[in-house]
Amino acid sequence: MYVAVKGGEKAISNAHQWLAEERRGDPDLPDTSVAQIREQLSLSVARVMAEGSLYDPELAALAIKQSRGDLIEAIFLIRAYRTTLPRFGYSKPVDTEAMRCKRRVSATFKDIPGGQVLGSTFDYTHRLLDFKLMAEGDVPKAEAGTPTDGPMPHILSLLNKDGLIQDEISSDAEPGDLTREPLSYPADRAVRLQALARGDEGFLLGLGYSTQRGYARNHAFVGELRIGFVTVEMSIPELGFSIEIGEIEISECETVNQFQGSKSEPPQFTRGYGLVFGQQERKAISIALVDRALRWRELGEDDLGAAAQNEEFVLSHCDNIQATGFVEHIKLPHYVDFQSELELIRQIRRDALMLEAGE
Amino acid sequence: MDGRANWLSLMAKSPVKFIDECWQKAGLSPEFEVIRSPEIGSVMVRGRMGGTGDAFNLGEMTVTRASVKLSCGTVGHGYIMGRSKRTATRVALCDALLQTGDKQQVKDNIIQPLILLKKESDQRILAKAAATKVDFFTLARGED
């Protein structure tokens, strides 16, 4: 028999006290401020904002501090906070063509209007530990050049002029919102891109990699990768017109993929698209790869049985908060469940022994 | 920077700290009543597939808004990125004052410095980006 018990309050409270102490670390060292995290761990901040699905660098930095740098825990905190906010409305779609780019590169064309702009990239570094960072010291100011006012068009629009790539036409359809309606299948591309934008970077990286290794067979080039600032505009009912309500940093990746053509479509290039909060190009590329793989049905391609093509598999498992909730909950008390399993197995063994004895 | 949409957009995008500094320097203390208490909320940011296609929901951002009425009856609305109730109220006050005879004071002390700051910070980023633009050159291959 199982008797319900209460208890553990004191243990829990002491555990949380210890947690706070460990979070602080060695008290002889200076405390890390939220502003320092926001400024110096800005790529962690970007990840927490994207997967927490809430753009607010200060809150993301606070969450990182509170979670002792456990980014999934930090994302959890942001998701929980997000649910307490009233929704003022939906923005107009951001105009990424007008982005003020910190970085913009194309792997498909060398000479492009606006040029190849590397930005503050880890690319071409030697990945050698820099021991100078262990010593305190100032860094030299970054070189400044002369900005040109010329346009920085989307690279794929250049291909589009010749009709060599599938067009992206706006129908002004109202997109689904998975924070309002739970996911259902089949999901359309709008909902998929929303889910991928807040999906786990590691999971999407693995899936993207799988498409390159042959699972779903679509060879991608990065047509363009751009990172920078876009303005967010929203129409304000009490004003009767729209205003810009902010400016956010985002990363955008457009892939160009081979396409053999189908019964309805001529042979042409197709696109994968990834858009994500913050400076997060690994994630943007991964989203674009997975987005392209998930489009097999609309493009009339074969289902090759690859994980990255399986919408239900990808979308149901890319959310790390759902995943960690379910995976981690099995460590919590399951005394009653287990008691019943124990009872069951004892009964089966008893029955088997009795049967044996009876023969 | 004439026109309500312009000044509201500028203030919404500006750093809270800087708006507060400008407000304090301006030394404005209009009489007003709050007609909508400052409120922190979110806006769902949208993108377009492939940059030009159908819209989709990317994720939310925090926004604070407030509305005020000056004693003369002029109403002002304030929106600001992030979470600052005090600054959203100040933006709403600026919006109202910009519609009154006090507009020059707000323009000189708040709007102009914000325009300058925005220009500078945009320029700083674009200049650093420009310095990382690749100059390609072709190596001579020695084949005459």
Short mmCIF file of N, CA and C in Angstrom, two decimals, chain A residues 56-216:
data_model
loop_
_atom_site.label_atom_id
_atom_site.label_comp_id
_atom_site.label_asym_id
_atom_site.label_seq_id
_atom_site.Cartn_x
_atom_site.Cartn_y
_atom_site.Cartn_z
N ASP A 56 14.66 41.04 -25.96
CA ASP A 56 14.92 41.98 -24.87
C ASP A 56 16.29 41.61 -24.27
N PRO A 57 17.36 42.26 -24.76
CA PRO A 57 18.71 41.85 -24.36
C PRO A 57 18.93 41.90 -22.85
N GLU A 58 18.34 42.87 -22.19
CA GLU A 58 18.56 43.00 -20.75
C GLU A 58 17.95 41.82 -19.99
N LEU A 59 16.72 41.45 -20.37
CA LEU A 59 16.07 40.33 -19.70
C LEU A 59 16.80 39.03 -19.98
N ALA A 60 17.27 38.88 -21.21
CA ALA A 60 18.00 37.65 -21.57
C ALA A 60 19.28 37.56 -20.74
N ALA A 61 19.96 38.70 -20.55
CA ALA A 61 21.18 38.71 -19.75
C ALA A 61 20.88 38.36 -18.29
N LEU A 62 19.78 38.89 -17.79
CA LEU A 62 19.37 38.56 -16.42
C LEU A 62 19.10 37.06 -16.30
N ALA A 63 18.41 36.52 -17.30
CA ALA A 63 18.09 35.09 -17.27
C ALA A 63 19.36 34.24 -17.28
N ILE A 64 20.37 34.69 -18.03
CA ILE A 64 21.64 33.95 -18.09
C ILE A 64 22.33 33.99 -16.73
N LYS A 65 22.27 35.14 -16.10
CA LYS A 65 22.88 35.25 -14.77
C LYS A 65 22.14 34.34 -13.77
N GLN A 66 20.83 34.43 -13.80
CA GLN A 66 20.02 33.64 -12.85
C GLN A 66 20.21 32.14 -13.05
N SER A 67 20.42 31.74 -14.30
CA SER A 67 20.52 30.31 -14.60
C SER A 67 21.96 29.81 -14.54
N ARG A 68 22.85 30.62 -14.07
CA ARG A 68 24.27 30.26 -13.95
C ARG A 68 24.86 29.89 -15.30
N GLY A 69 24.32 30.51 -16.36
CA GLY A 69 24.85 30.23 -17.69
C GLY A 69 24.27 29.00 -18.35
N ASP A 70 23.30 28.36 -17.71
CA ASP A 70 22.60 27.23 -18.35
C ASP A 70 21.58 27.85 -19.31
N LEU A 71 21.90 27.83 -20.61
CA LEU A 71 21.10 28.61 -21.55
C LEU A 71 19.69 28.07 -21.71
N ILE A 72 19.51 26.76 -21.61
CA ILE A 72 18.15 26.23 -21.74
C ILE A 72 17.31 26.66 -20.53
N GLU A 73 17.92 26.66 -19.35
CA GLU A 73 17.22 27.17 -18.17
C GLU A 73 16.89 28.66 -18.36
N ALA A 74 17.82 29.41 -18.93
CA ALA A 74 17.59 30.84 -19.18
C ALA A 74 16.43 31.04 -20.17
N ILE A 75 16.41 30.20 -21.21
CA ILE A 75 15.34 30.27 -22.21
C ILE A 75 13.99 29.97 -21.54
N PHE A 76 14.01 29.00 -20.64
CA PHE A 76 12.81 28.64 -19.87
C PHE A 76 12.30 29.86 -19.10
N LEU A 77 13.20 30.58 -18.44
CA LEU A 77 12.81 31.76 -17.66
C LEU A 77 12.18 32.83 -18.56
N ILE A 78 12.77 33.01 -19.75
CA ILE A 78 12.25 34.01 -20.68
C ILE A 78 10.87 33.60 -21.21
N ARG A 79 10.74 32.31 -21.53
CA ARG A 79 9.42 31.83 -22.00
C ARG A 79 8.35 32.05 -20.93
N ALA A 80 8.73 31.79 -19.68
CA ALA A 80 7.76 31.94 -18.59
C ALA A 80 7.37 33.41 -18.44
N TYR A 81 8.38 34.29 -18.53
CA TYR A 81 8.09 35.73 -18.41
C TYR A 81 7.21 36.19 -19.57
N ARG A 82 7.53 35.70 -20.76
CA ARG A 82 6.81 36.09 -21.97
C ARG A 82 5.30 35.90 -21.83
N THR A 83 4.94 34.80 -21.16
CA THR A 83 3.51 34.50 -21.04
C THR A 83 2.77 35.50 -20.15
N THR A 84 3.51 36.29 -19.36
CA THR A 84 2.84 37.25 -18.48
C THR A 84 2.55 38.58 -19.19
N LEU A 85 3.10 38.75 -20.41
CA LEU A 85 2.98 40.04 -21.08
C LEU A 85 1.70 40.14 -21.90
N PRO A 86 0.98 41.25 -21.79
CA PRO A 86 -0.14 41.46 -22.72
C PRO A 86 0.42 41.69 -24.12
N ARG A 87 -0.28 41.19 -25.11
CA ARG A 87 0.16 41.35 -26.50
C ARG A 87 -0.45 42.63 -27.06
N PHE A 88 0.40 43.58 -27.44
CA PHE A 88 -0.11 44.84 -28.02
C PHE A 88 -0.53 44.68 -29.47
N GLY A 89 0.04 43.70 -30.15
CA GLY A 89 -0.34 43.52 -31.54
C GLY A 89 0.76 42.85 -32.34
N TYR A 90 0.57 42.85 -33.64
CA TYR A 90 1.54 42.26 -34.57
C TYR A 90 2.21 43.37 -35.36
N SER A 91 3.50 43.21 -35.60
CA SER A 91 4.20 44.23 -36.38
C SER A 91 3.93 44.01 -37.87
N LYS A 92 4.29 45.00 -38.67
CA LYS A 92 4.34 44.75 -40.11
C LYS A 92 5.56 43.88 -40.36
N PRO A 93 5.56 43.10 -41.42
CA PRO A 93 6.77 42.28 -41.68
C PRO A 93 7.99 43.18 -41.84
N VAL A 94 9.09 42.79 -41.18
CA VAL A 94 10.29 43.62 -41.26
C VAL A 94 10.87 43.57 -42.68
N ASP A 95 11.45 44.67 -43.10
CA ASP A 95 12.01 44.76 -44.44
C ASP A 95 13.51 44.46 -44.35
N THR A 96 13.87 43.22 -44.64
CA THR A 96 15.28 42.84 -44.48
C THR A 96 16.17 43.40 -45.59
N GLU A 97 15.55 43.79 -46.69
CA GLU A 97 16.32 44.41 -47.77
C GLU A 97 16.90 45.75 -47.30
N ALA A 98 16.14 46.41 -46.42
CA ALA A 98 16.57 47.72 -45.92
C ALA A 98 17.45 47.58 -44.67
N MET A 99 17.86 46.35 -44.36
CA MET A 99 18.66 46.13 -43.15
C MET A 99 19.94 46.96 -43.19
N ARG A 100 20.31 47.52 -42.04
CA ARG A 100 21.62 48.15 -41.94
C ARG A 100 22.58 47.04 -41.55
N CYS A 101 23.31 46.56 -42.55
CA CYS A 101 24.06 45.30 -42.37
C CYS A 101 25.37 45.52 -41.65
N LYS A 102 25.62 44.67 -40.64
CA LYS A 102 26.93 44.59 -40.01
C LYS A 102 27.77 43.57 -40.76
N ARG A 103 27.05 42.66 -41.38
CA ARG A 103 27.72 41.57 -42.07
C ARG A 103 26.81 41.16 -43.21
N ARG A 104 27.42 40.86 -44.35
CA ARG A 104 26.63 40.42 -45.49
C ARG A 104 27.57 39.71 -46.46
N VAL A 105 27.39 38.41 -46.59
CA VAL A 105 28.25 37.66 -47.49
C VAL A 105 27.41 36.76 -48.38
N SER A 106 27.95 36.45 -49.54
CA SER A 106 27.31 35.50 -50.44
C SER A 106 28.35 34.46 -50.83
N ALA A 107 27.94 33.20 -50.81
CA ALA A 107 28.84 32.14 -51.22
C ALA A 107 28.63 31.78 -52.69
N THR A 108 27.66 32.45 -53.35
CA THR A 108 27.35 32.08 -54.73
C THR A 108 27.90 33.08 -55.75
N PHE A 109 27.99 34.34 -55.36
CA PHE A 109 28.53 35.35 -56.28
C PHE A 109 29.62 36.15 -55.58
N LYS A 110 30.70 36.35 -56.28
CA LYS A 110 31.82 37.09 -55.69
C LYS A 110 31.56 38.60 -55.72
N ASP A 111 31.22 39.09 -56.91
CA ASP A 111 31.03 40.53 -57.07
C ASP A 111 29.54 40.86 -56.98
N ILE A 112 29.17 41.46 -55.89
CA ILE A 112 27.75 41.74 -55.67
C ILE A 112 27.56 43.20 -55.30
N PRO A 113 26.42 43.79 -55.70
CA PRO A 113 26.17 45.18 -55.33
C PRO A 113 26.18 45.30 -53.80
N GLY A 114 26.98 46.23 -53.30
CA GLY A 114 27.09 46.38 -51.85
C GLY A 114 28.29 45.64 -51.29
N GLY A 115 28.78 44.65 -52.03
CA GLY A 115 30.02 43.97 -51.66
C GLY A 115 29.88 42.89 -50.60
N GLN A 116 30.97 42.17 -50.41
CA GLN A 116 31.06 41.15 -49.36
C GLN A 116 31.56 41.84 -48.10
N VAL A 117 30.72 41.89 -47.10
CA VAL A 117 31.06 42.58 -45.86
C VAL A 117 31.17 41.54 -44.75
N LEU A 118 32.37 41.39 -44.21
CA LEU A 118 32.59 40.29 -43.25
C LEU A 118 32.01 40.55 -41.87
N GLY A 119 32.02 41.80 -41.43
CA GLY A 119 31.50 42.08 -40.09
C GLY A 119 32.39 41.51 -39.01
N SER A 120 31.87 41.39 -37.80
CA SER A 120 32.67 40.90 -36.67
C SER A 120 32.55 39.38 -36.60
N THR A 121 33.28 38.71 -37.46
CA THR A 121 33.08 37.27 -37.61
C THR A 121 34.19 36.44 -36.97
N PHE A 122 33.84 35.23 -36.56
CA PHE A 122 34.85 34.27 -36.11
C PHE A 122 35.53 33.58 -37.30
N ASP A 123 34.89 33.71 -38.49
CA ASP A 123 35.48 33.07 -39.67
C ASP A 123 36.91 33.56 -39.87
N TYR A 124 37.74 32.72 -40.38
CA TYR A 124 39.14 33.03 -40.68
C TYR A 124 39.99 33.31 -39.44
N THR A 125 39.44 33.09 -38.24
CA THR A 125 40.29 33.11 -37.05
C THR A 125 40.93 31.72 -36.99
N HIS A 126 42.00 31.58 -36.21
CA HIS A 126 42.70 30.30 -36.21
C HIS A 126 42.21 29.35 -35.13
N ARG A 127 41.24 29.77 -34.39
CA ARG A 127 40.69 28.94 -33.31
C ARG A 127 41.79 28.48 -32.35
N LEU A 128 42.69 29.40 -32.08
CA LEU A 128 43.70 29.16 -31.06
C LEU A 128 43.31 29.97 -29.84
N LEU A 129 43.45 29.38 -28.67
CA LEU A 129 43.10 30.12 -27.46
C LEU A 129 43.94 31.39 -27.37
N ASP A 130 43.28 32.47 -27.04
CA ASP A 130 43.97 33.75 -26.95
C ASP A 130 44.25 34.05 -25.48
N PHE A 131 45.46 33.75 -25.05
CA PHE A 131 45.77 33.89 -23.63
C PHE A 131 45.84 35.35 -23.19
N LYS A 132 45.89 36.24 -24.16
CA LYS A 132 45.87 37.67 -23.81
C LYS A 132 44.57 38.04 -23.08
N LEU A 133 43.49 37.29 -23.40
CA LEU A 133 42.20 37.60 -22.78
C LEU A 133 42.19 37.27 -21.30
N MET A 134 43.14 36.47 -20.84
CA MET A 134 43.22 36.14 -19.42
C MET A 134 43.79 37.31 -18.62
N ALA A 135 44.51 38.16 -19.31
CA ALA A 135 45.03 39.36 -18.66
C ALA A 135 44.07 40.49 -18.97
N GLU A 136 43.88 41.36 -18.02
CA GLU A 136 43.00 42.48 -18.29
C GLU A 136 43.70 43.46 -19.23
N GLY A 137 42.94 44.06 -20.06
CA GLY A 137 43.57 45.03 -20.95
C GLY A 137 42.56 45.59 -21.93
N ASP A 138 42.88 46.73 -22.47
CA ASP A 138 41.99 47.34 -23.44
C ASP A 138 42.21 46.73 -24.82
N VAL A 139 41.17 46.77 -25.62
CA VAL A 139 41.33 46.30 -27.00
C VAL A 139 41.43 47.52 -27.90
N PRO A 140 42.21 47.41 -28.97
CA PRO A 140 42.28 48.56 -29.89
C PRO A 140 40.94 48.77 -30.57
N LYS A 141 40.67 50.00 -30.92
CA LYS A 141 39.43 50.33 -31.60
C LYS A 141 39.40 49.69 -32.99
N ALA A 142 38.22 49.23 -33.38
CA ALA A 142 38.09 48.63 -34.71
C ALA A 142 38.26 49.70 -35.77
N GLU A 143 38.83 49.28 -36.87
CA GLU A 143 39.05 50.19 -38.00
C GLU A 143 37.70 50.66 -38.55
N ALA A 144 37.63 51.92 -38.91
CA ALA A 144 36.41 52.42 -39.55
C ALA A 144 36.71 52.74 -41.01
N GLY A 145 35.79 52.40 -41.88
CA GLY A 145 35.95 52.70 -43.30
C GLY A 145 34.96 53.77 -43.71
N THR A 146 34.81 53.93 -44.99
CA THR A 146 33.84 54.91 -45.48
C THR A 146 32.63 54.16 -46.02
N PRO A 147 31.51 54.28 -45.33
CA PRO A 147 30.34 53.57 -45.82
C PRO A 147 29.83 54.14 -47.14
N THR A 148 29.38 53.25 -48.00
CA THR A 148 28.78 53.72 -49.24
C THR A 148 27.27 53.65 -49.08
N ASP A 149 26.59 54.57 -49.69
CA ASP A 149 25.14 54.59 -49.53
C ASP A 149 24.42 53.69 -50.51
N GLY A 150 25.19 53.00 -51.34
CA GLY A 150 24.58 52.18 -52.38
C GLY A 150 23.67 51.10 -51.82
N PRO A 151 22.80 50.59 -52.66
CA PRO A 151 21.86 49.57 -52.20
C PRO A 151 22.55 48.24 -51.93
N MET A 152 21.95 47.44 -51.07
CA MET A 152 22.44 46.11 -50.78
C MET A 152 21.29 45.14 -51.05
N PRO A 153 21.03 44.89 -52.34
CA PRO A 153 19.86 44.07 -52.66
C PRO A 153 20.07 42.63 -52.22
N HIS A 154 18.96 41.93 -52.02
CA HIS A 154 19.04 40.49 -51.76
C HIS A 154 19.65 39.82 -52.99
N ILE A 155 20.63 38.98 -52.76
CA ILE A 155 21.35 38.34 -53.87
C ILE A 155 20.40 37.50 -54.73
N LEU A 156 19.46 36.82 -54.05
CA LEU A 156 18.60 35.92 -54.82
C LEU A 156 17.67 36.69 -55.76
N SER A 157 17.47 37.99 -55.47
CA SER A 157 16.62 38.77 -56.38
C SER A 157 17.33 38.93 -57.73
N LEU A 158 18.67 38.83 -57.72
CA LEU A 158 19.42 38.92 -58.97
C LEU A 158 19.15 37.69 -59.84
N LEU A 159 19.13 36.53 -59.19
CA LEU A 159 18.81 35.29 -59.92
C LEU A 159 17.37 35.30 -60.40
N ASN A 160 16.54 35.93 -59.58
CA ASN A 160 15.12 35.94 -59.85
C ASN A 160 14.81 36.67 -61.14
N LYS A 161 15.65 37.65 -61.47
CA LYS A 161 15.42 38.44 -62.70
C LYS A 161 15.42 37.54 -63.93
N ASP A 162 16.23 36.49 -63.90
CA ASP A 162 16.29 35.58 -65.05
C ASP A 162 15.30 34.42 -64.91
N GLY A 163 14.51 34.45 -63.85
CA GLY A 163 13.55 33.36 -63.66
C GLY A 163 14.21 32.04 -63.32
N LEU A 164 15.47 32.10 -62.87
CA LEU A 164 16.19 30.86 -62.59
C LEU A 164 15.88 30.32 -61.20
N ILE A 165 15.21 31.14 -60.40
CA ILE A 165 14.90 30.69 -59.04
C ILE A 165 13.42 30.89 -58.78
N GLN A 166 12.92 29.98 -57.99
CA GLN A 166 11.50 30.04 -57.65
C GLN A 166 11.21 31.36 -56.94
N ASP A 167 10.09 31.97 -57.32
CA ASP A 167 9.74 33.30 -56.82
C ASP A 167 9.12 33.20 -55.43
N GLU A 168 9.31 34.26 -54.64
CA GLU A 168 8.62 34.35 -53.35
C GLU A 168 7.61 35.48 -53.46
N ILE A 169 6.37 35.13 -53.63
CA ILE A 169 5.35 36.16 -53.82
C ILE A 169 4.48 36.25 -52.57
N SER A 170 4.18 37.47 -52.20
CA SER A 170 3.35 37.68 -51.02
C SER A 170 1.88 37.63 -51.39
N SER A 171 1.10 36.89 -50.59
CA SER A 171 -0.34 36.82 -50.86
C SER A 171 -1.12 37.59 -49.80
N ASP A 172 -0.39 38.24 -48.87
CA ASP A 172 -1.02 38.93 -47.75
C ASP A 172 -1.87 38.00 -46.89
N ALA A 173 -1.54 36.72 -46.91
CA ALA A 173 -2.26 35.77 -46.06
C ALA A 173 -1.87 36.02 -44.60
N GLU A 174 -2.83 35.88 -43.71
CA GLU A 174 -2.58 36.05 -42.28
C GLU A 174 -1.87 34.79 -41.77
N PRO A 175 -0.64 34.94 -41.25
CA PRO A 175 0.09 33.73 -40.83
C PRO A 175 -0.45 33.16 -39.52
N GLY A 176 -0.34 31.85 -39.37
CA GLY A 176 -0.70 31.21 -38.12
C GLY A 176 0.30 31.61 -37.04
N ASP A 177 -0.12 31.51 -35.78
CA ASP A 177 0.73 31.91 -34.66
C ASP A 177 0.71 30.80 -33.62
N LEU A 178 1.82 30.11 -33.47
CA LEU A 178 1.78 28.96 -32.56
C LEU A 178 1.78 29.34 -31.09
N THR A 179 1.90 30.64 -30.79
CA THR A 179 1.70 31.03 -29.39
C THR A 179 0.21 31.21 -29.09
N ARG A 180 -0.61 31.15 -30.12
CA ARG A 180 -2.06 31.28 -29.93
C ARG A 180 -2.80 29.99 -30.23
N GLU A 181 -2.33 29.30 -31.28
CA GLU A 181 -2.95 28.04 -31.68
C GLU A 181 -1.90 26.95 -31.56
N PRO A 182 -2.20 25.86 -30.87
CA PRO A 182 -1.19 24.80 -30.79
C PRO A 182 -0.88 24.24 -32.17
N LEU A 183 0.31 23.71 -32.31
CA LEU A 183 0.74 23.13 -33.60
C LEU A 183 -0.20 22.02 -34.02
N SER A 184 -0.57 22.01 -35.30
CA SER A 184 -1.30 20.86 -35.82
C SER A 184 -0.69 20.54 -37.18
N TYR A 185 -0.88 19.31 -37.61
CA TYR A 185 -0.21 18.86 -38.83
C TYR A 185 -1.21 18.50 -39.90
N PRO A 186 -0.93 18.75 -41.16
CA PRO A 186 0.28 19.41 -41.65
C PRO A 186 0.31 20.89 -41.27
N ALA A 187 1.50 21.39 -40.96
CA ALA A 187 1.66 22.81 -40.62
C ALA A 187 2.08 23.54 -41.89
N ASP A 188 1.65 24.79 -42.03
CA ASP A 188 2.09 25.51 -43.23
C ASP A 188 3.48 26.11 -42.99
N ARG A 189 4.05 26.70 -44.03
CA ARG A 189 5.44 27.15 -43.94
C ARG A 189 5.60 28.28 -42.93
N ALA A 190 4.56 29.12 -42.79
CA ALA A 190 4.65 30.24 -41.85
C ALA A 190 4.84 29.71 -40.42
N VAL A 191 4.04 28.74 -40.06
CA VAL A 191 4.13 28.18 -38.71
C VAL A 191 5.46 27.43 -38.54
N ARG A 192 5.88 26.76 -39.60
CA ARG A 192 7.17 26.04 -39.52
C ARG A 192 8.31 27.02 -39.25
N LEU A 193 8.30 28.15 -39.99
CA LEU A 193 9.40 29.11 -39.81
C LEU A 193 9.37 29.74 -38.42
N GLN A 194 8.18 29.90 -37.87
CA GLN A 194 8.07 30.41 -36.50
C GLN A 194 8.64 29.40 -35.51
N ALA A 195 8.26 28.15 -35.69
CA ALA A 195 8.75 27.10 -34.78
C ALA A 195 10.26 26.95 -34.89
N LEU A 196 10.79 27.04 -36.11
CA LEU A 196 12.23 26.88 -36.30
C LEU A 196 12.99 28.06 -35.70
N ALA A 197 12.41 29.27 -35.81
CA ALA A 197 13.08 30.46 -35.27
C ALA A 197 13.28 30.33 -33.76
N ARG A 198 12.35 29.64 -33.08
CA ARG A 198 12.51 29.48 -31.63
C ARG A 198 12.99 28.09 -31.26
N GLY A 199 13.34 27.29 -32.27
CA GLY A 199 13.79 25.93 -32.02
C GLY A 199 15.20 25.88 -31.46
N ASP A 200 15.56 24.74 -30.94
CA ASP A 200 16.88 24.56 -30.33
C ASP A 200 17.98 24.59 -31.39
N GLU A 201 18.98 25.43 -31.14
CA GLU A 201 20.05 25.59 -32.12
C GLU A 201 20.76 24.27 -32.40
N GLY A 202 21.06 23.53 -31.35
CA GLY A 202 21.79 22.28 -31.52
C GLY A 202 21.00 21.25 -32.31
N PHE A 203 19.71 21.15 -32.00
CA PHE A 203 18.85 20.20 -32.71
C PHE A 203 18.77 20.55 -34.19
N LEU A 204 18.58 21.84 -34.49
CA LEU A 204 18.45 22.26 -35.88
C LEU A 204 19.78 22.16 -36.62
N LEU A 205 20.86 22.40 -35.91
CA LEU A 205 22.19 22.25 -36.51
C LEU A 205 22.39 20.79 -36.94
N GLY A 206 22.03 19.87 -36.06
CA GLY A 206 22.16 18.44 -36.38
C GLY A 206 21.29 18.05 -37.57
N LEU A 207 20.06 18.56 -37.58
CA LEU A 207 19.17 18.22 -38.70
C LEU A 207 19.67 18.84 -40.01
N GLY A 208 20.13 20.08 -39.93
CA GLY A 208 20.66 20.74 -41.12
C GLY A 208 21.85 19.96 -41.66
N TYR A 209 22.70 19.55 -40.75
CA TYR A 209 23.89 18.75 -41.13
C TYR A 209 23.46 17.45 -41.81
N SER A 210 22.41 16.85 -41.28
CA SER A 210 21.94 15.58 -41.87
C SER A 210 21.52 15.77 -43.32
N THR A 211 20.94 16.94 -43.66
CA THR A 211 20.53 17.15 -45.05
C THR A 211 21.76 17.27 -45.95
N GLN A 212 22.84 17.82 -45.39
CA GLN A 212 24.06 17.93 -46.20
C GLN A 212 24.73 16.59 -46.42
N ARG A 213 24.54 15.68 -45.43
CA ARG A 213 25.16 14.38 -45.54
C ARG A 213 24.33 13.41 -46.38
N GLY A 214 23.21 13.87 -46.90
CA GLY A 214 22.49 13.02 -47.82
C GLY A 214 21.09 12.63 -47.39
N TYR A 215 20.74 12.90 -46.14
CA TYR A 215 19.37 12.59 -45.70
C TYR A 215 18.46 13.72 -46.16
N ALA A 216 17.77 13.52 -47.25
CA ALA A 216 16.84 14.47 -47.87
C ALA A 216 17.45 15.07 -49.14
#
